[in-house]
mmCIF file of C-alpha atoms and ligand atoms in Angstrom:
data_model
loop_
_atom_site.group_PDB
_atom_site.id
_atom_site.type_symbol
_atom_site.label_atom_id
_atom_site.label_comp_id
_atom_site.label_asym_id
_atom_site.label_seq_id
_atom_site.Cartn_x
_atom_site.Cartn_y
_atom_site.Cartn_z
ATOM 1 C CA UNK B 1 0.106 -0.021 -0.123
ATOM 2 C CA UNK B 2 1.451 3.505 -1.080
ATOM 3 C CA UNK B 3 1.906 6.024 1.759
ATOM 4 C CA UNK B 4 -0.919 8.687 1.116
ATOM 5 C CA UNK B 5 -0.452 12.374 2.363
ATOM 6 C CA UNK B 6 -3.401 14.861 2.025
ATOM 7 C CA UNK B 7 -2.536 18.658 2.199
ATOM 8 C CA UNK B 8 -5.320 20.984 2.949
ATOM 9 C CA UNK B 9 -6.293 23.788 5.395
ATOM 10 C CA UNK B 10 -8.007 22.646 8.436
ATOM 11 C CA UNK B 11 -11.351 22.990 6.931
ATOM 12 C CA UNK B 12 -13.672 20.591 5.117
ATOM 13 C CA UNK B 13 -14.466 22.481 1.831
ATOM 14 C CA UNK B 14 -12.437 20.868 -1.180
ATOM 15 C CA UNK B 15 -10.388 18.322 1.271
ATOM 16 C CA UNK B 16 -13.413 16.573 2.500
ATOM 17 C CA UNK B 17 -14.365 14.452 -0.269
ATOM 18 C CA UNK B 18 -10.825 13.301 -0.560
ATOM 19 C CA UNK B 19 -10.689 12.315 3.113
ATOM 20 C CA UNK B 20 -14.147 10.573 2.688
ATOM 21 C CA UNK B 21 -12.865 8.471 -0.207
ATOM 22 C CA UNK B 22 -10.095 7.219 2.076
ATOM 23 C CA UNK B 23 -12.949 6.920 5.087
ATOM 24 C CA UNK B 24 -15.175 4.657 2.732
ATOM 25 C CA UNK B 25 -12.203 2.553 1.373
ATOM 26 C CA UNK B 26 -10.925 2.023 4.947
ATOM 27 C CA UNK B 27 -7.551 3.030 3.890
ATOM 28 C CA UNK B 28 -5.125 5.001 6.057
ATOM 29 C CA UNK B 29 -3.878 8.064 4.883
ATOM 30 C CA UNK B 30 -1.711 11.162 6.645
ATOM 31 C CA UNK B 31 -4.341 13.923 7.046
ATOM 32 C CA UNK B 32 -1.869 17.101 6.953
ATOM 33 C CA UNK B 33 -4.155 20.061 8.002
ATOM 34 C CA UNK B 34 -2.662 23.517 7.534
ATOM 35 C CA UNK B 35 -3.882 26.170 10.095
ATOM 36 C CA UNK B 36 -5.787 29.048 8.204
ATOM 37 C CA UNK B 37 -7.503 31.753 10.542
ATOM 38 C CA UNK B 38 -11.164 31.840 9.600
ATOM 39 C CA UNK B 39 -12.728 33.494 12.601
ATOM 40 C CA UNK B 40 -12.850 37.205 13.100
ATOM 41 C CA UNK B 41 -10.856 36.756 16.273
ATOM 42 C CA UNK B 42 -8.107 34.942 14.438
ATOM 43 C CA UNK B 43 -8.017 37.658 11.971
ATOM 44 C CA UNK B 44 -7.491 40.260 14.372
ATOM 45 C CA UNK B 45 -4.433 38.599 15.806
ATOM 46 C CA UNK B 46 -1.197 40.618 15.701
ATOM 47 C CA UNK B 47 0.656 37.733 13.695
ATOM 48 C CA UNK B 48 -2.156 37.471 11.091
ATOM 49 C CA UNK B 49 -2.132 41.324 10.543
ATOM 50 C CA UNK B 50 1.541 41.486 10.216
ATOM 51 C CA UNK B 51 1.196 39.102 7.012
ATOM 52 C CA UNK B 52 1.108 41.086 3.925
ATOM 53 C CA UNK B 53 -1.962 41.233 1.837
ATOM 54 C CA UNK B 54 -1.808 39.520 -1.595
ATOM 55 C CA UNK B 55 -2.936 40.902 -5.113
ATOM 56 C CA UNK B 56 -4.044 38.215 -7.204
ATOM 57 C CA UNK B 57 -5.211 39.155 -10.966
ATOM 58 C CA UNK B 58 -5.611 42.836 -9.654
ATOM 59 C CA UNK B 59 -7.943 41.819 -6.890
ATOM 60 C CA UNK B 60 -6.624 42.552 -3.439
ATOM 61 C CA UNK B 61 -7.051 39.286 -1.357
ATOM 62 C CA UNK B 62 -7.115 38.872 2.566
ATOM 63 C CA UNK B 63 -4.039 37.445 4.160
ATOM 64 C CA UNK B 64 -5.444 33.845 4.046
ATOM 65 C CA UNK B 65 -4.618 33.484 0.552
ATOM 66 C CA UNK B 66 -1.289 34.914 1.177
ATOM 67 C CA UNK B 67 -0.925 32.376 3.920
ATOM 68 C CA UNK B 68 -2.072 29.582 1.522
ATOM 69 C CA UNK B 69 0.204 30.547 -1.073
ATOM 70 C CA UNK B 70 3.233 30.389 1.201
ATOM 71 C CA UNK B 71 2.070 26.929 2.265
ATOM 72 C CA UNK B 72 1.838 26.032 -1.657
ATOM 73 C CA UNK B 73 5.330 27.106 -2.227
ATOM 74 C CA UNK B 74 6.630 25.543 0.906
ATOM 75 C CA UNK B 75 4.995 22.292 0.158
ATOM 76 C CA UNK B 76 5.557 22.383 -3.602
ATOM 77 C CA UNK B 77 1.783 22.213 -4.730
ATOM 78 C CA UNK B 78 1.726 21.710 -8.240
ATOM 79 C CA UNK B 79 -0.795 24.465 -9.162
ATOM 80 C CA UNK B 80 -0.164 26.369 -6.018
ATOM 81 C CA UNK B 81 -3.603 25.457 -4.712
ATOM 82 C CA UNK B 82 -4.914 22.774 -2.289
ATOM 83 C CA UNK B 83 -6.003 19.771 -1.904
ATOM 84 C CA UNK B 84 -2.781 18.134 -2.922
ATOM 85 C CA UNK B 85 -2.352 14.241 -2.572
ATOM 86 C CA UNK B 86 1.160 13.029 -2.248
ATOM 87 C CA UNK B 87 1.388 9.414 -3.219
ATOM 88 C CA UNK B 88 4.790 7.813 -2.515
ATOM 89 C CA UNK B 89 6.417 11.208 -3.116
ATOM 90 C CA UNK B 90 4.328 12.230 -6.313
ATOM 91 C CA UNK B 91 2.187 15.171 -5.731
ATOM 92 C CA UNK B 92 -1.147 15.327 -7.376
ATOM 93 C CA UNK B 93 -3.109 18.752 -7.555
ATOM 94 C CA UNK B 94 -6.921 19.389 -8.535
ATOM 95 C CA UNK B 95 -9.511 17.808 -6.187
ATOM 96 C CA UNK B 96 -11.358 16.118 -8.853
ATOM 97 C CA UNK B 97 -8.225 14.445 -10.408
ATOM 98 C CA UNK B 98 -7.388 13.117 -6.750
ATOM 99 C CA UNK B 99 -11.229 11.835 -6.296
ATOM 100 C CA UNK B 100 -10.997 10.014 -9.732
ATOM 101 C CA UNK B 101 -7.440 8.679 -8.782
ATOM 102 C CA UNK B 102 -8.697 7.532 -5.474
ATOM 103 C CA UNK B 103 -12.166 6.075 -7.009
ATOM 104 C CA UNK B 104 -10.020 3.916 -9.457
ATOM 105 C CA UNK B 105 -7.606 3.052 -6.748
ATOM 106 C CA UNK B 106 -10.284 1.813 -4.283
ATOM 107 C CA UNK B 107 -12.920 0.369 -6.653
ATOM 108 C CA UNK B 108 -15.719 3.360 -6.559
ATOM 109 C CA UNK B 109 -15.412 4.157 -10.160
ATOM 110 C CA UNK B 110 -18.263 1.945 -11.268
ATOM 111 C CA UNK B 111 -17.988 -1.364 -13.110
ATOM 112 C CA UNK B 112 -17.249 -0.103 -16.497
ATOM 113 C CA UNK B 113 -15.820 2.997 -18.214
ATOM 114 C CA UNK B 114 -19.405 4.033 -19.136
ATOM 115 C CA UNK B 115 -20.683 4.110 -15.492
ATOM 116 C CA UNK B 116 -17.513 6.044 -14.586
ATOM 117 C CA UNK B 117 -17.789 8.582 -17.366
ATOM 118 C CA UNK B 118 -21.636 9.325 -15.994
ATOM 119 C CA UNK B 119 -20.089 9.841 -12.565
ATOM 120 C CA UNK B 120 -17.229 11.914 -13.957
ATOM 121 C CA UNK B 121 -19.832 14.091 -15.888
ATOM 122 C CA UNK B 122 -21.733 14.612 -12.570
ATOM 123 C CA UNK B 123 -18.588 15.495 -10.666
ATOM 124 C CA UNK B 124 -17.650 17.986 -13.291
ATOM 125 C CA UNK B 125 -21.161 19.636 -13.118
ATOM 126 C CA UNK B 126 -20.933 19.899 -9.316
ATOM 127 C CA UNK B 127 -17.368 21.736 -9.521
ATOM 128 C CA UNK B 128 -18.968 24.103 -12.323
ATOM 129 C CA UNK B 129 -21.882 24.717 -9.583
ATOM 130 C CA UNK B 130 -19.322 25.345 -6.764
ATOM 131 C CA UNK B 131 -17.332 27.823 -9.068
ATOM 132 C CA UNK B 132 -20.651 29.628 -9.907
ATOM 133 C CA UNK B 133 -21.076 30.766 -6.295
ATOM 134 C CA UNK B 134 -17.608 32.087 -6.097
ATOM 135 C CA UNK B 135 -18.742 35.783 -6.554
ATOM 136 C CA UNK B 136 -20.789 35.724 -3.429
ATOM 137 C CA UNK B 137 -18.271 33.202 -1.520
ATOM 138 C CA UNK B 138 -15.193 35.313 -1.553
ATOM 139 C CA UNK B 139 -17.077 38.233 -0.177
ATOM 140 C CA UNK B 140 -19.368 36.082 2.353
ATOM 141 C CA UNK B 141 -16.001 34.636 3.755
ATOM 142 C CA UNK B 142 -14.109 37.758 3.803
ATOM 143 C CA UNK B 143 -11.349 36.574 1.259
ATOM 144 C CA UNK B 144 -12.073 39.894 -0.896
ATOM 145 C CA UNK B 145 -13.192 43.210 0.771
ATOM 146 C CA UNK B 146 -16.418 45.104 -0.354
ATOM 147 C CA UNK B 147 -19.633 44.140 -2.008
ATOM 148 C CA UNK B 148 -23.103 43.598 -0.422
ATOM 149 C CA UNK B 149 -23.055 39.988 0.688
ATOM 150 C CA UNK B 150 -27.025 39.929 0.552
ATOM 151 C CA UNK B 151 -26.856 41.322 -2.941
ATOM 152 C CA UNK B 152 -24.088 38.977 -3.992
ATOM 153 C CA UNK B 153 -26.207 35.964 -2.368
ATOM 154 C CA UNK B 154 -29.203 37.169 -4.680
ATOM 155 C CA UNK B 155 -26.951 37.641 -7.823
ATOM 156 C CA UNK B 156 -24.575 34.408 -7.550
ATOM 157 C CA UNK B 157 -26.102 31.759 -5.083
ATOM 158 C CA UNK B 158 -29.793 31.860 -5.763
ATOM 159 C CA UNK B 159 -29.620 31.474 -9.712
ATOM 160 C CA UNK B 160 -26.722 29.024 -9.454
ATOM 161 C CA UNK B 161 -28.846 26.751 -7.129
ATOM 162 C CA UNK B 162 -31.658 27.244 -9.465
ATOM 163 C CA UNK B 163 -29.524 26.250 -12.689
ATOM 164 C CA UNK B 164 -27.473 23.374 -11.182
ATOM 165 C CA UNK B 165 -29.819 21.545 -8.676
ATOM 166 C CA UNK B 166 -32.254 20.261 -11.217
ATOM 167 C CA UNK B 167 -29.454 18.295 -13.058
ATOM 168 C CA UNK B 168 -28.767 16.356 -9.775
ATOM 169 C CA UNK B 169 -32.484 15.730 -9.216
ATOM 170 C CA UNK B 170 -32.883 14.521 -12.650
ATOM 171 C CA UNK B 171 -30.007 12.182 -12.504
ATOM 172 C CA UNK B 172 -31.474 10.591 -9.359
ATOM 173 C CA UNK B 173 -34.779 10.341 -10.922
ATOM 174 C CA UNK B 174 -33.309 7.628 -13.231
ATOM 175 C CA UNK B 175 -31.683 5.875 -10.564
ATOM 176 C CA UNK B 176 -32.955 2.478 -9.107
ATOM 177 C CA UNK B 177 -30.716 2.540 -6.336
ATOM 178 C CA UNK B 178 -30.530 6.028 -5.039
ATOM 179 C CA UNK B 179 -27.056 6.372 -6.107
ATOM 180 C CA UNK B 180 -26.171 9.037 -8.818
ATOM 181 C CA UNK B 181 -24.648 6.475 -11.335
ATOM 182 C CA UNK B 182 -27.378 3.690 -10.505
ATOM 183 C CA UNK B 183 -24.620 1.698 -8.904
ATOM 184 C CA UNK B 184 -25.182 -0.713 -5.807
ATOM 185 C CA UNK B 185 -23.089 1.447 -3.716
ATOM 186 C CA UNK B 186 -21.457 4.768 -3.848
ATOM 187 C CA UNK B 187 -19.258 6.171 -6.795
ATOM 188 C CA UNK B 188 -16.959 9.162 -6.427
ATOM 189 C CA UNK B 189 -19.931 11.386 -7.776
ATOM 190 C CA UNK B 190 -22.022 10.539 -4.745
ATOM 191 C CA UNK B 191 -18.834 11.333 -2.479
ATOM 192 C CA UNK B 192 -17.982 14.536 -4.550
ATOM 193 C CA UNK B 193 -21.746 15.871 -4.769
ATOM 194 C CA UNK B 194 -22.599 15.063 -0.976
ATOM 195 C CA UNK B 195 -19.505 16.602 0.342
ATOM 196 C CA UNK B 196 -19.777 19.676 -1.887
ATOM 197 C CA UNK B 197 -23.390 20.118 -0.761
ATOM 198 C CA UNK B 198 -22.212 19.970 2.726
ATOM 199 C CA UNK B 199 -19.809 22.908 2.205
ATOM 200 C CA UNK B 200 -22.052 24.960 0.429
ATOM 201 C CA UNK B 201 -24.744 24.426 3.245
ATOM 202 C CA UNK B 202 -22.126 25.403 5.769
ATOM 203 C CA UNK B 203 -21.386 28.687 4.015
ATOM 204 C CA UNK B 204 -25.185 29.359 3.426
ATOM 205 C CA UNK B 205 -26.952 31.235 6.195
ATOM 206 C CA UNK B 206 -30.398 30.051 4.594
ATOM 207 C CA UNK B 207 -29.258 26.321 4.381
ATOM 208 C CA UNK B 208 -32.642 25.112 5.843
ATOM 209 C CA UNK B 209 -34.312 25.629 2.637
ATOM 210 C CA UNK B 210 -31.312 24.393 0.432
ATOM 211 C CA UNK B 211 -33.257 21.176 -0.484
ATOM 212 C CA UNK B 212 -36.476 22.873 -0.995
ATOM 213 C CA UNK B 213 -38.027 21.403 -4.192
ATOM 214 C CA UNK B 214 -35.174 18.771 -4.475
ATOM 215 C CA UNK B 215 -36.586 15.829 -2.532
ATOM 216 C CA UNK B 216 -34.504 13.285 -4.443
ATOM 217 C CA UNK B 217 -31.389 15.166 -3.768
ATOM 218 C CA UNK B 218 -32.262 15.667 -0.109
ATOM 219 C CA UNK B 219 -32.809 11.707 0.279
ATOM 220 C CA UNK B 220 -29.462 11.069 -1.362
ATOM 221 C CA UNK B 221 -27.804 13.466 1.095
ATOM 222 C CA UNK B 222 -29.382 11.564 4.015
ATOM 223 C CA UNK B 223 -28.324 8.283 2.900
ATOM 224 C CA UNK B 224 -24.761 9.086 1.946
ATOM 225 C CA UNK B 225 -24.276 10.594 5.405
ATOM 226 C CA UNK B 226 -25.808 7.337 6.782
ATOM 227 C CA UNK B 227 -23.386 5.085 4.908
ATOM 228 C CA UNK B 228 -22.199 2.675 7.620
ATOM 229 C CA UNK B 229 -18.441 3.012 6.339
ATOM 230 C CA UNK B 230 -18.454 6.898 6.923
ATOM 231 C CA UNK B 231 -19.679 6.878 10.483
ATOM 232 C CA UNK B 232 -16.284 6.398 12.013
ATOM 233 C CA UNK B 233 -14.757 9.356 10.128
ATOM 234 C CA UNK B 234 -17.803 11.710 10.825
ATOM 235 C CA UNK B 235 -17.588 10.979 14.462
ATOM 236 C CA UNK B 236 -14.016 11.887 14.703
ATOM 237 C CA UNK B 237 -13.431 14.601 12.119
ATOM 238 C CA UNK B 238 -12.858 17.928 13.574
ATOM 239 C CA UNK B 239 -15.221 20.841 13.816
ATOM 240 C CA UNK B 240 -14.379 23.249 11.445
ATOM 241 C CA UNK B 241 -15.960 26.433 10.079
ATOM 242 C CA UNK B 242 -16.698 25.080 6.795
HETATM 243 N N1 LIG K 1 -9.866 23.446 -9.235
HETATM 244 C C1 LIG K 1 -8.889 23.613 -8.075
HETATM 245 C C2 LIG K 1 -9.209 24.775 -7.162
HETATM 246 C C3 LIG K 1 -8.365 24.751 -5.827
HETATM 247 C C4 LIG K 1 -8.513 25.844 -4.971
HETATM 248 O O1 LIG K 1 -8.663 27.073 -5.357
HETATM 249 N N2 LIG K 1 -8.182 25.594 -3.616
HETATM 250 C C5 LIG K 1 -7.906 26.704 -2.885
HETATM 251 C C6 LIG K 1 -8.218 26.139 -1.151
HETATM 252 S S1 LIG K 1 -10.242 25.543 -1.321
HETATM 253 C C7 LIG K 1 -6.839 27.336 -2.690
HETATM 254 O O2 LIG K 1 -5.578 26.418 -2.428
HETATM 255 N N3 LIG K 1 -6.737 28.759 -2.830
HETATM 256 C C8 LIG K 1 -5.327 29.385 -2.712
HETATM 257 C C9 LIG K 1 -5.207 30.369 -3.961
HETATM 258 O O3 LIG K 1 -5.856 30.692 -4.826
HETATM 259 O O4 LIG K 1 -3.964 30.824 -4.001
HETATM 260 C C10 LIG K 1 -9.204 22.247 -7.348
HETATM 261 O O5 LIG K 1 -10.564 21.825 -7.382
HETATM 262 O O6 LIG K 1 -8.329 21.760 -6.670
#
């Protein structure tokens, strides 16, 4: 068995689908969590304020991004972003590349290439959905100053939910097993979609109504988080901001 080391901030977000793949497979890995200040209290700390701010593509980002970039250089992240999975010294960047690699390694990629392609497409669609929220997310979580969070919520979060959730509901309506690719047990699509929705829900103050109008997706979420092989991980994972 190779030595697996996952580099990610001490958050769920994009790291959690990777961690869940290990949990579902019952495979050990090194969970390397980098401390990034998320609370207002941490962000008023003198050591945090001493960090320089960072300009990315003409936008002044808060210091968290500068801290992440420092980690990225220090740990030689291939694309200067996280998550990164190191497998016996080889570093893989990009969440979905990691998730797909682990799905193939651990037997969660479906019984054939066609099923795998269906699962892959759903993952990519979910990644598009996550990105569609970015304009709201970066201001909501204080990565970028300025902008009215409530207005941005209406501008980004609301239409993105309306555009993307029907695709996932439709996919589930065609499944006889309740899993996205109609497989007897989870594929990487189930993992990536459920973990991403959990992340979006945590970011969203109105999360109680997140599943309104999408009963199959709500049922999938419940079924996924009740998966017997996930229970130990869920009980032991640290409480994080999102
Ligand atoms: N498409 C990439 C996006 C990765 C990404 O933006 N990760 C964030 C943390 S969730 C990051 O490292 N940001 C630091 C930066 O952009 O400098 C993936 O899915 O891995």
